[in-house]
Amino acid sequence: MQTESVPSVRWSGDSARHEARHAAKVERIARQLRQRRSTRPASFKKKTPPHQVPKRHDQRRQDEKIDLSDLDQILEIDAVSMTCTAEPAVTFDEVVHATLRHGLVPIIVPEHKTITLGGAVAGCSIESMSFRQGGFHDTCLEYEIITAKGDVLRCSPDENPLVFQMIHGSFGTLGVLSKLRFRLVRAAPYVHVMYETYETLEGFQQAIWRHFTAQDADYLDGQIFSPTKHVLCVGRFSEQALYVSRYDWLKAYCESIPRRAEDYLTVYDYLFRYDRGVTSVTPKSLVGRVLFGKLVHSDSVLRAADRFHRFLPTKSPNVIVDVFVPFSRTAEFMDWYHREIKHYPVWCVPYKRTRDYEWLTPRWWAGVHDPLFLDLAVYGLKQPPGRNIYKEFEDELLEVNGTKTLISYNYYDEQTFWSLWNKETYQAVKQLTDPDNIFRDLYTKTCRAALGLGAQTPGSGGSLH
């Protein structure tokens, strides 16, 4: 177990006092929204940088800000029911430290330490227990939402159920998530990882399916290094370890995957094994890592990119993208990828279809018959002159009935966008939680404002307002 210092935790015995403090924070935010007279778009100020791909002309930098930075406390850890109640600005690093004291961890822990609970819900975070449980949002039991009018809603599968489901993947466009309760899982002190190497995608997929149906592992992810080298990382909790590897300074976990047959990590180090990079780590040289290896990680890179956004490229930015492909269509997609893209490694996370999410259209779901998706993630691909690789991904995903996360550059036209994301259910919640559209709609925020473009005028493709 880790012996590093842990953040202060709001234990259940102090719940009344800490709920009172939380209520005061909620009232401050609700009052700001109720008294708001500006017609400018609003977005959120947080204590950590957003874990989205930074963009030079993102209009949200000029928005009026709703300050959520003090929503950063763990309110309760219930070791009996194995749940955690917390505010959305708490980072997963803080949650893991606190829950490990009870031999528990969140079921889904995104790869970077400073991803927040709220960000994981809004952006649909996944990780290597997703083959069992889906996304982090699938482990959530209840949300507290502050609407744009300053009302406070309690949302669960039984209370305001459509709001509860649609907050996932909404990127802050449906209101302020001010509190959430989510499930935990029992953890041993260590994770034992076995690396299974396959020459063919078929063999790789057969192994994934075998572990998925047998449920004989706790964690499952992998990397595709070439058309003839696929490595599946099979993690299981362990009470003991023959040794313990660390990848937080001179060594990089992603570099160890193709070189090892097995490995042991503490649970904490396993959960954040990719914090310095999923498929590539900077600096690459030993000297550079000795000098700067402890300083360069997800948070430092994102803070620097946000602060110096004026120096980000205007055209042809490097490609960072997550795509979801139905398991049975993976070979078709990867044939295209090996032929047209040829950038490796590709991170692969099996993802269980836990429900037909309301934020995707029935038409889209009608084309999906698989109980499992593969999330395929590409990092740091340089775009060749004259090509828009992001758009090429979007077009190919339409061919295989796949989709993508919206954390990066998005080039969908409005009609295509709403053929994938469910405009009907989105509008139903929007009218309840943000009828004046002060937080922008999902298409405008992720496909236009992020690129420095204004909202389209009514009638120019079916805009929400």
GROMACS .gro file of C-alpha atoms in nm:
model
  465
    1MET     CA    1   0.000   0.000   0.000
    2GLN     CA    2   0.101   0.361  -0.050
    3THR     CA    3   0.224   0.543   0.256
    4GLU     CA    4   0.219   0.889   0.102
    5SER     CA    5   0.019   1.163   0.269
    6VAL     CA    6  -0.353   1.161   0.205
    7PRO     CA    7  -0.593   1.453   0.173
    8SER     CA    8  -0.830   1.536   0.453
    9VAL     CA    9  -1.142   1.323   0.422
   10ARG     CA   10  -1.492   1.409   0.535
   11TRP     CA   11  -1.595   1.099   0.727
   12SER     CA   12  -1.954   0.993   0.780
   13GLY     CA   13  -1.939   1.084   1.151
   14ASP     CA   14  -1.896   1.448   1.052
   15SER     CA   15  -2.153   1.431   0.773
   16ALA     CA   16  -2.394   1.690   0.915
   17ARG     CA   17  -2.125   1.956   0.950
   18HIS     CA   18  -1.976   1.887   0.612
   19GLU     CA   19  -2.313   1.871   0.440
   20ALA     CA   20  -2.382   2.216   0.585
   21ARG     CA   21  -2.060   2.348   0.431
   22HIS     CA   22  -2.154   2.183   0.103
   23ALA     CA   23  -2.501   2.340   0.113
   24ALA     CA   24  -2.342   2.683   0.157
   25LYS     CA   25  -2.128   2.631  -0.152
   26VAL     CA   26  -2.429   2.516  -0.353
   27GLU     CA   27  -2.627   2.821  -0.244
   28ARG     CA   28  -2.342   3.053  -0.350
   29ILE     CA   29  -2.336   2.900  -0.699
   30ALA     CA   30  -2.716   2.891  -0.727
   31ARG     CA   31  -2.738   3.256  -0.618
   32GLN     CA   32  -2.481   3.360  -0.880
   33LEU     CA   33  -2.688   3.186  -1.147
   34ARG     CA   34  -3.020   3.329  -1.023
   35GLN     CA   35  -2.882   3.683  -1.014
   36ARG     CA   36  -2.705   3.657  -1.347
   37ARG     CA   37  -2.810   3.926  -1.598
   38SER     CA   38  -2.542   3.885  -1.862
   39THR     CA   39  -2.626   3.736  -2.202
   40ARG     CA   40  -2.273   3.606  -2.252
   41PRO     CA   41  -2.222   3.229  -2.252
   42ALA     CA   42  -2.109   3.087  -1.919
   43SER     CA   43  -1.873   2.802  -1.840
   44PHE     CA   44  -1.694   2.673  -1.533
   45LYS     CA   45  -1.381   2.777  -1.347
   46LYS     CA   46  -1.208   2.478  -1.186
   47LYS     CA   47  -0.892   2.426  -0.984
   48THR     CA   48  -0.746   2.175  -1.232
   49PRO     CA   49  -0.707   2.219  -1.609
   50PRO     CA   50  -0.975   2.052  -1.821
   51HIS     CA   51  -0.867   1.712  -1.951
   52GLN     CA   52  -0.964   1.795  -2.304
   53VAL     CA   53  -0.731   1.855  -2.594
   54PRO     CA   54  -0.632   2.227  -2.563
   55LYS     CA   55  -0.732   2.439  -2.862
   56ARG     CA   56  -0.592   2.776  -2.957
   57HIS     CA   57  -0.918   2.957  -3.034
   58ASP     CA   58  -1.152   2.794  -2.783
   59GLN     CA   59  -1.417   3.058  -2.712
   60ARG     CA   60  -1.477   2.931  -2.360
   61ARG     CA   61  -1.173   3.125  -2.242
   62GLN     CA   62  -1.377   3.446  -2.289
   63ASP     CA   63  -1.690   3.314  -2.116
   64GLU     CA   64  -1.832   3.445  -1.793
   65LYS     CA   65  -1.713   3.196  -1.531
   66ILE     CA   66  -1.908   3.008  -1.268
   67ASP     CA   67  -1.652   2.933  -0.997
   68LEU     CA   68  -1.664   2.566  -0.895
   69SER     CA   69  -1.310   2.544  -0.758
   70ASP     CA   70  -1.417   2.505  -0.394
   71LEU     CA   71  -1.637   2.201  -0.469
   72ASP     CA   72  -1.335   1.990  -0.383
   73GLN     CA   73  -1.421   1.783  -0.075
   74ILE     CA   74  -1.487   1.415  -0.015
   75LEU     CA   75  -1.805   1.420   0.193
   76GLU     CA   76  -1.839   1.057   0.294
   77ILE     CA   77  -1.679   0.719   0.242
   78ASP     CA   78  -1.914   0.439   0.343
   79ALA     CA   79  -1.703   0.128   0.379
   80VAL     CA   80  -2.007  -0.091   0.446
   81SER     CA   81  -2.211   0.001   0.138
   82MET     CA   82  -1.883   0.060  -0.053
   83THR     CA   83  -1.980   0.403  -0.180
   84CYS     CA   84  -1.820   0.746  -0.188
   85THR     CA   85  -2.001   1.079  -0.185
   86ALA     CA   86  -1.796   1.374  -0.302
   87GLU     CA   87  -1.798   1.710  -0.474
   88PRO     CA   88  -1.705   1.720  -0.844
   89ALA     CA   89  -1.369   1.902  -0.823
   90VAL     CA   90  -1.214   1.618  -0.621
   91THR     CA   91  -0.943   1.450  -0.826
   92PHE     CA   92  -0.912   1.075  -0.867
   93ASP     CA   93  -0.570   1.097  -0.705
   94GLU     CA   94  -0.739   1.228  -0.389
   95VAL     CA   95  -1.019   0.972  -0.403
   96VAL     CA   96  -0.783   0.677  -0.448
   97HIS     CA   97  -0.563   0.787  -0.158
   98ALA     CA   98  -0.867   0.822   0.067
   99THR     CA   99  -1.050   0.502  -0.030
  100LEU     CA  100  -0.737   0.287  -0.007
  101ARG     CA  101  -0.742   0.351   0.367
  102HIS     CA  102  -1.049   0.125   0.366
  103GLY     CA  103  -0.912  -0.127   0.119
  104LEU     CA  104  -1.139   0.020  -0.151
  105VAL     CA  105  -1.095   0.202  -0.481
  106PRO     CA  106  -1.333   0.349  -0.738
  107ILE     CA  107  -1.442   0.089  -0.994
  108ILE     CA  108  -1.330   0.304  -1.288
  109VAL     CA  109  -1.021   0.521  -1.234
  110PRO     CA  110  -0.920   0.729  -1.538
  111GLU     CA  111  -0.553   0.717  -1.631
  112HIS     CA  112  -0.453   1.069  -1.518
  113LYS     CA  113  -0.431   1.170  -1.152
  114THR     CA  114  -0.584   1.514  -1.190
  115ILE     CA  115  -0.896   1.413  -1.379
  116THR     CA  116  -1.182   1.519  -1.153
  117LEU     CA  117  -1.494   1.325  -1.064
  118GLY     CA  118  -1.710   1.580  -1.242
  119GLY     CA  119  -1.490   1.573  -1.549
  120ALA     CA  120  -1.511   1.194  -1.560
  121VAL     CA  121  -1.892   1.213  -1.566
  122ALA     CA  122  -1.915   1.498  -1.816
  123GLY     CA  123  -1.657   1.342  -2.048
  124CYS     CA  124  -1.746   0.970  -2.010
  125SER     CA  125  -1.415   0.848  -1.866
  126ILE     CA  126  -1.320   0.482  -1.901
  127GLU     CA  127  -1.031   0.255  -1.800
  128SER     CA  128  -0.929  -0.106  -1.766
  129MET     CA  129  -1.222  -0.224  -1.552
  130SER     CA  130  -1.457  -0.100  -1.825
  131PHE     CA  131  -1.486  -0.451  -1.969
  132ARG     CA  132  -1.679  -0.532  -1.650
  133GLN     CA  133  -1.855  -0.207  -1.565
  134GLY     CA  134  -1.862   0.033  -1.863
  135GLY     CA  135  -1.767   0.395  -1.791
  136PHE     CA  136  -1.721   0.581  -1.463
  137HIS     CA  137  -2.071   0.721  -1.503
  138ASP     CA  138  -2.208   0.365  -1.502
  139THR     CA  139  -2.082   0.330  -1.144
  140CYS     CA  140  -2.260   0.647  -1.025
  141LEU     CA  141  -2.574   0.620  -0.812
  142GLU     CA  142  -2.688   0.978  -0.763
  143TYR     CA  143  -2.613   1.333  -0.872
  144GLU     CA  144  -2.696   1.676  -0.739
  145ILE     CA  145  -2.742   1.924  -1.025
  146ILE     CA  146  -2.770   2.303  -1.011
  147THR     CA  147  -2.968   2.429  -1.309
  148ALA     CA  148  -2.892   2.747  -1.500
  149LYS     CA  149  -3.186   2.908  -1.318
  150GLY     CA  150  -3.035   2.827  -0.979
  151ASP     CA  151  -3.263   2.537  -0.889
  152VAL     CA  152  -3.115   2.227  -0.725
  153LEU     CA  153  -3.217   1.884  -0.854
  154ARG     CA  154  -3.153   1.544  -0.705
  155CYS     CA  155  -3.107   1.293  -0.985
  156SER     CA  156  -3.091   0.914  -0.980
  157PRO     CA  157  -3.237   0.624  -1.180
  158ASP     CA  158  -3.559   0.679  -0.981
  159GLU     CA  159  -3.567   1.059  -0.944
  160ASN     CA  160  -3.530   1.280  -1.252
  161PRO     CA  161  -3.403   0.970  -1.435
  162LEU     CA  162  -3.359   1.130  -1.778
  163VAL     CA  163  -3.151   1.412  -1.631
  164PHE     CA  164  -2.947   1.148  -1.446
  165GLN     CA  165  -2.871   0.962  -1.768
  166MET     CA  166  -2.811   1.265  -1.989
  167ILE     CA  167  -2.556   1.436  -1.763
  168HIS     CA  168  -2.308   1.174  -1.883
  169GLY     CA  169  -2.119   1.310  -2.180
  170SER     CA  170  -2.288   1.651  -2.160
  171PHE     CA  171  -1.960   1.846  -2.119
  172GLY     CA  172  -2.116   2.095  -1.879
  173THR     CA  173  -2.395   2.200  -2.116
  174LEU     CA  174  -2.687   2.078  -1.901
  175GLY     CA  175  -2.608   2.237  -1.567
  176VAL     CA  176  -2.365   2.223  -1.277
  177LEU     CA  177  -2.286   1.886  -1.123
  178SER     CA  178  -2.237   1.978  -0.756
  179LYS     CA  179  -2.230   1.638  -0.582
  180LEU     CA  180  -2.221   1.271  -0.676
  181ARG     CA  181  -2.232   0.932  -0.510
  182PHE     CA  182  -2.061   0.636  -0.675
  183ARG     CA  183  -1.972   0.275  -0.607
  184LEU     CA  184  -1.636   0.139  -0.490
  185VAL     CA  185  -1.476  -0.203  -0.516
  186ARG     CA  186  -1.257  -0.398  -0.275
  187ALA     CA  187  -0.890  -0.392  -0.366
  188ALA     CA  188  -0.590  -0.598  -0.267
  189PRO     CA  189  -0.259  -0.418  -0.207
  190TYR     CA  190  -0.114  -0.511  -0.548
  191VAL     CA  191  -0.203  -0.578  -0.909
  192HIS     CA  192  -0.033  -0.864  -1.092
  193VAL     CA  193  -0.027  -0.795  -1.467
  194MET     CA  194   0.027  -1.067  -1.727
  195TYR     CA  195   0.111  -0.962  -2.083
  196GLU     CA  196  -0.034  -1.181  -2.358
  197THR     CA  197   0.114  -1.120  -2.705
  198TYR     CA  198  -0.070  -1.204  -3.028
  199GLU     CA  199   0.043  -1.177  -3.389
  200THR     CA  200  -0.306  -1.130  -3.529
  201LEU     CA  201  -0.597  -0.906  -3.441
  202GLU     CA  202  -0.815  -1.215  -3.450
  203GLY     CA  203  -0.611  -1.382  -3.177
  204PHE     CA  204  -0.610  -1.060  -2.976
  205GLN     CA  205  -0.987  -1.028  -2.998
  206GLN     CA  206  -1.041  -1.395  -2.912
  207ALA     CA  207  -0.838  -1.342  -2.594
  208ILE     CA  208  -1.037  -1.031  -2.504
  209TRP     CA  209  -1.363  -1.218  -2.559
  210ARG     CA  210  -1.239  -1.511  -2.350
  211HIS     CA  211  -1.158  -1.287  -2.053
  212PHE     CA  212  -1.480  -1.088  -2.103
  213THR     CA  213  -1.702  -1.397  -2.097
  214ALA     CA  214  -1.510  -1.572  -1.817
  215GLN     CA  215  -1.474  -1.253  -1.608
  216ASP     CA  216  -1.149  -1.406  -1.485
  217ALA     CA  217  -0.955  -1.079  -1.454
  218ASP     CA  218  -0.999  -0.756  -1.262
  219TYR     CA  219  -0.845  -0.526  -1.524
  220LEU     CA  220  -0.809  -0.557  -1.900
  221ASP     CA  221  -0.655  -0.328  -2.158
  222GLY     CA  222  -0.396  -0.356  -2.432
  223GLN     CA  223  -0.189  -0.190  -2.699
  224ILE     CA  224  -0.157  -0.255  -3.071
  225PHE     CA  225   0.203  -0.196  -3.174
  226SER     CA  226   0.173  -0.301  -3.539
  227PRO     CA  227  -0.051  -0.514  -3.760
  228THR     CA  228   0.141  -0.815  -3.628
  229LYS     CA  229   0.193  -0.729  -3.261
  230HIS     CA  230  -0.094  -0.695  -3.015
  231VAL     CA  231  -0.035  -0.708  -2.639
  232LEU     CA  232  -0.318  -0.768  -2.393
  233CYS     CA  233  -0.254  -0.652  -2.034
  234VAL     CA  234  -0.445  -0.878  -1.792
  235GLY     CA  235  -0.449  -0.743  -1.435
  236ARG     CA  236  -0.559  -0.924  -1.121
  237PHE     CA  237  -0.561  -0.810  -0.760
  238SER     CA  238  -0.294  -0.979  -0.550
  239GLU     CA  239  -0.231  -0.993  -0.178
  240GLN     CA  240   0.143  -1.037  -0.232
  241ALA     CA  241   0.404  -0.925  -0.483
  242LEU     CA  242   0.734  -1.085  -0.578
  243TYR     CA  243   0.864  -0.733  -0.646
  244VAL     CA  244   0.713  -0.391  -0.713
  245SER     CA  245   0.776  -0.180  -1.024
  246ARG     CA  246   0.748   0.201  -1.029
  247TYR     CA  247   0.692   0.404  -1.344
  248ASP     CA  248   0.672   0.756  -1.207
  249TRP     CA  249   1.020   0.880  -1.292
  250LEU     CA  250   1.291   0.710  -1.501
  251LYS     CA  251   1.083   0.425  -1.642
  252ALA     CA  252   0.761   0.454  -1.842
  253TYR     CA  253   0.489   0.193  -1.813
  254CYS     CA  254   0.390   0.212  -2.178
  255GLU     CA  255   0.747   0.122  -2.276
  256SER     CA  256   0.743  -0.186  -2.054
  257ILE     CA  257   0.436  -0.345  -2.214
  258PRO     CA  258   0.603  -0.501  -2.520
  259ARG     CA  259   0.912  -0.605  -2.320
  260ARG     CA  260   0.773  -0.795  -2.023
  261ALA     CA  261   0.582  -1.116  -1.961
  262GLU     CA  262   0.446  -1.003  -1.624
  263ASP     CA  263   0.473  -0.727  -1.367
  264TYR     CA  264   0.366  -0.630  -1.015
  265LEU     CA  265   0.255  -0.283  -0.913
  266THR     CA  266   0.089  -0.141  -0.606
  267VAL     CA  267  -0.277  -0.071  -0.670
  268TYR     CA  268  -0.210   0.304  -0.664
  269ASP     CA  269   0.074   0.280  -0.915
  270TYR     CA  270  -0.128   0.051  -1.139
  271LEU     CA  271  -0.425   0.285  -1.148
  272PHE     CA  272  -0.207   0.579  -1.255
  273ARG     CA  273   0.046   0.382  -1.460
  274TYR     CA  274  -0.031   0.599  -1.764
  275ASP     CA  275  -0.023   0.935  -1.586
  276ARG     CA  276   0.294   1.037  -1.770
  277GLY     CA  277   0.164   0.918  -2.105
  278VAL     CA  278  -0.045   0.635  -2.246
  279THR     CA  279   0.158   0.547  -2.556
  280SER     CA  280   0.452   0.788  -2.536
  281VAL     CA  281   0.637   0.964  -2.253
  282THR     CA  282   0.841   1.284  -2.261
  283PRO     CA  283   1.131   1.325  -2.206
  284LYS     CA  284   1.256   1.015  -2.383
  285SER     CA  285   1.624   1.029  -2.292
  286LEU     CA  286   1.756   0.902  -1.958
  287VAL     CA  287   1.928   1.234  -1.888
  288GLY     CA  288   1.607   1.423  -1.958
  289ARG     CA  289   1.415   1.194  -1.725
  290VAL     CA  290   1.670   1.230  -1.448
  291LEU     CA  291   1.634   1.608  -1.468
  292PHE     CA  292   1.268   1.653  -1.559
  293GLY     CA  293   1.095   1.314  -1.533
  294LYS     CA  294   0.923   1.405  -1.205
  295LEU     CA  295   0.798   1.735  -1.347
  296VAL     CA  296   0.642   1.626  -1.676
  297HIS     CA  297   0.304   1.457  -1.634
  298SER     CA  298  -0.055   1.502  -1.745
  299ASP     CA  299  -0.129   1.801  -1.522
  300SER     CA  300   0.187   1.995  -1.605
  301VAL     CA  301   0.142   1.943  -1.980
  302LEU     CA  302  -0.223   2.054  -1.976
  303ARG     CA  303  -0.152   2.358  -1.758
  304ALA     CA  304   0.128   2.468  -1.990
  305ALA     CA  305  -0.085   2.418  -2.301
  306ASP     CA  306  -0.373   2.617  -2.152
  307ARG     CA  307  -0.152   2.899  -2.030
  308PHE     CA  308   0.035   2.930  -2.360
  309HIS     CA  309  -0.259   2.850  -2.587
  310ARG     CA  310  -0.165   3.134  -2.823
  311PHE     CA  311   0.124   2.918  -2.940
  312LEU     CA  312  -0.091   2.615  -3.018
  313PRO     CA  313  -0.123   2.536  -3.391
  314THR     CA  314  -0.404   2.695  -3.587
  315LYS     CA  315  -0.400   2.433  -3.859
  316SER     CA  316  -0.328   2.058  -3.862
  317PRO     CA  317  -0.300   1.997  -3.485
  318ASN     CA  318  -0.164   1.664  -3.370
  319VAL     CA  319  -0.433   1.398  -3.344
  320ILE     CA  320  -0.550   1.278  -3.004
  321VAL     CA  321  -0.872   1.083  -3.032
  322ASP     CA  322  -1.075   0.808  -2.864
  323VAL     CA  323  -1.312   0.605  -3.079
  324PHE     CA  324  -1.564   0.337  -2.983
  325VAL     CA  325  -1.606   0.052  -3.230
  326PRO     CA  326  -1.852  -0.238  -3.195
  327PHE     CA  327  -1.650  -0.552  -3.122
  328SER     CA  328  -1.765  -0.728  -3.439
  329ARG     CA  329  -1.661  -0.433  -3.657
  330THR     CA  330  -1.310  -0.393  -3.514
  331ALA     CA  331  -1.135  -0.589  -3.791
  332GLU     CA  332  -1.301  -0.372  -4.055
  333PHE     CA  333  -1.198  -0.054  -3.875
  334MET     CA  334  -0.841  -0.169  -3.813
  335ASP     CA  335  -0.799  -0.275  -4.177
  336TRP     CA  336  -0.875   0.087  -4.267
  337TYR     CA  337  -0.648   0.213  -3.989
  338HIS     CA  338  -0.349   0.000  -4.094
  339ARG     CA  339  -0.397   0.111  -4.454
  340GLU     CA  340  -0.468   0.482  -4.409
  341ILE     CA  341  -0.329   0.594  -4.072
  342LYS     CA  342  -0.042   0.362  -3.968
  343HIS     CA  343   0.035   0.529  -3.636
  344TYR     CA  344   0.130   0.310  -3.339
  345PRO     CA  345   0.082   0.215  -3.063
  346VAL     CA  346  -0.297   0.226  -3.033
  347TRP     CA  347  -0.438   0.194  -2.682
  348CYS     CA  348  -0.724  -0.056  -2.663
  349VAL     CA  349  -0.977  -0.068  -2.377
  350PRO     CA  350  -1.263  -0.321  -2.391
  351TYR     CA  351  -1.588  -0.155  -2.286
  352LYS     CA  352  -1.903  -0.337  -2.173
  353ARG     CA  353  -2.237  -0.228  -2.314
  354THR     CA  354  -2.412  -0.172  -1.983
  355ARG     CA  355  -2.720   0.001  -2.128
  356ASP     CA  356  -2.831   0.174  -2.446
  357TYR     CA  357  -2.738   0.526  -2.342
  358GLU     CA  358  -3.012   0.784  -2.389
  359TRP     CA  359  -2.766   1.037  -2.528
  360LEU     CA  360  -2.715   0.833  -2.846
  361THR     CA  361  -2.996   0.801  -3.101
  362PRO     CA  362  -3.213   0.487  -3.133
  363ARG     CA  363  -3.108   0.479  -3.497
  364TRP     CA  364  -2.745   0.449  -3.394
  365TRP     CA  365  -2.819   0.177  -3.140
  366ALA     CA  366  -3.020  -0.017  -3.400
  367GLY     CA  367  -2.696  -0.083  -3.585
  368VAL     CA  368  -2.514  -0.219  -3.277
  369HIS     CA  369  -2.566  -0.581  -3.176
  370ASP     CA  370  -2.251  -0.636  -2.971
  371PRO     CA  371  -2.235  -0.656  -2.589
  372LEU     CA  372  -1.879  -0.520  -2.605
  373PHE     CA  373  -1.704  -0.224  -2.767
  374LEU     CA  374  -1.337  -0.156  -2.811
  375ASP     CA  375  -1.223   0.192  -2.722
  376LEU     CA  376  -0.925   0.264  -2.948
  377ALA     CA  377  -0.717   0.567  -2.855
  378VAL     CA  378  -0.459   0.742  -3.071
  379TYR     CA  379  -0.212   0.995  -2.929
  380GLY     CA  380   0.033   1.235  -3.093
  381LEU     CA  381  -0.028   1.156  -3.459
  382LYS     CA  382   0.111   1.433  -3.678
  383GLN     CA  383  -0.122   1.526  -3.961
  384PRO     CA  384   0.025   1.512  -4.313
  385PRO     CA  385  -0.018   1.826  -4.526
  386GLY     CA  386  -0.354   1.850  -4.696
  387ARG     CA  387  -0.531   1.596  -4.473
  388ASN     CA  388  -0.775   1.632  -4.184
  389ILE     CA  389  -0.724   1.305  -3.998
  390TYR     CA  390  -0.991   1.396  -3.744
  391LYS     CA  391  -1.251   1.420  -4.021
  392GLU     CA  392  -1.125   1.095  -4.173
  393PHE     CA  393  -1.184   0.923  -3.838
  394GLU     CA  394  -1.535   1.066  -3.819
  395ASP     CA  395  -1.619   0.947  -4.171
  396GLU     CA  396  -1.483   0.596  -4.114
  397LEU     CA  397  -1.671   0.561  -3.786
  398LEU     CA  398  -1.994   0.624  -3.973
  399GLU     CA  399  -1.908   0.324  -4.192
  400VAL     CA  400  -1.861   0.084  -3.898
  401ASN     CA  401  -2.137   0.223  -3.674
  402GLY     CA  402  -1.882   0.358  -3.429
  403THR     CA  403  -1.860   0.685  -3.242
  404LYS     CA  404  -1.600   0.895  -3.064
  405THR     CA  405  -1.559   1.101  -2.753
  406LEU     CA  406  -1.585   1.478  -2.793
  407ILE     CA  407  -1.278   1.574  -2.589
  408SER     CA  408  -1.072   1.661  -2.895
  409TYR     CA  409  -1.120   1.838  -3.229
  410ASN     CA  410  -1.461   1.769  -3.384
  411TYR     CA  411  -1.560   1.849  -3.743
  412TYR     CA  412  -1.913   1.709  -3.765
  413ASP     CA  413  -2.172   1.913  -3.951
  414GLU     CA  414  -2.479   1.972  -3.739
  415GLN     CA  415  -2.705   1.726  -3.920
  416THR     CA  416  -2.454   1.442  -3.889
  417PHE     CA  417  -2.388   1.526  -3.526
  418TRP     CA  418  -2.753   1.498  -3.427
  419SER     CA  419  -2.790   1.176  -3.624
  420LEU     CA  420  -2.554   1.027  -3.363
  421TRP     CA  421  -2.627   1.221  -3.044
  422ASN     CA  422  -2.991   1.215  -2.939
  423LYS     CA  423  -3.131   1.563  -2.999
  424GLU     CA  424  -3.477   1.474  -2.869
  425THR     CA  425  -3.365   1.358  -2.525
  426TYR     CA  426  -3.100   1.630  -2.508
  427GLN     CA  427  -3.358   1.904  -2.575
  428ALA     CA  428  -3.598   1.758  -2.318
  429VAL     CA  429  -3.336   1.792  -2.044
  430LYS     CA  430  -3.203   2.122  -2.177
  431GLN     CA  431  -3.546   2.281  -2.145
  432LEU     CA  432  -3.553   2.178  -1.779
  433THR     CA  433  -3.197   2.259  -1.676
  434ASP     CA  434  -3.080   2.537  -1.912
  435PRO     CA  435  -3.377   2.677  -2.108
  436ASP     CA  436  -3.193   2.998  -2.203
  437ASN     CA  437  -2.889   2.803  -2.329
  438ILE     CA  438  -2.633   2.996  -2.123
  439PHE     CA  439  -2.404   2.689  -2.118
  440ARG     CA  440  -2.431   2.646  -2.500
  441ASP     CA  441  -2.569   2.332  -2.656
  442LEU     CA  442  -2.356   2.023  -2.700
  443TYR     CA  443  -2.295   2.069  -3.072
  444THR     CA  444  -2.205   2.436  -3.044
  445LYS     CA  445  -1.974   2.384  -2.748
  446THR     CA  446  -1.781   2.081  -2.876
  447CYS     CA  447  -1.786   2.136  -3.254
  448ARG     CA  448  -1.790   2.513  -3.301
  449ALA     CA  449  -1.695   2.717  -2.994
  450ALA     CA  450  -1.401   2.485  -2.931
  451LEU     CA  451  -1.267   2.578  -3.275
  452GLY     CA  452  -1.334   2.951  -3.230
  453LEU     CA  453  -1.652   2.946  -3.440
  454GLY     CA  454  -1.981   3.109  -3.343
  455ALA     CA  455  -2.314   2.934  -3.310
  456GLN     CA  456  -2.498   2.872  -3.634
  457THR     CA  457  -2.810   3.075  -3.698
  458PRO     CA  458  -3.152   2.913  -3.658
  459GLY     CA  459  -3.250   2.715  -3.964
  460SER     CA  460  -2.893   2.652  -4.074
  461GLY     CA  461  -2.898   2.284  -3.986
  462GLY     CA  462  -3.140   2.231  -3.703
  463SER     CA  463  -2.977   2.422  -3.418
  464LEU     CA  464  -3.137   2.396  -3.076
  465HIS     CA  465  -3.234   2.763  -3.049
   0.00000   0.00000   0.00000
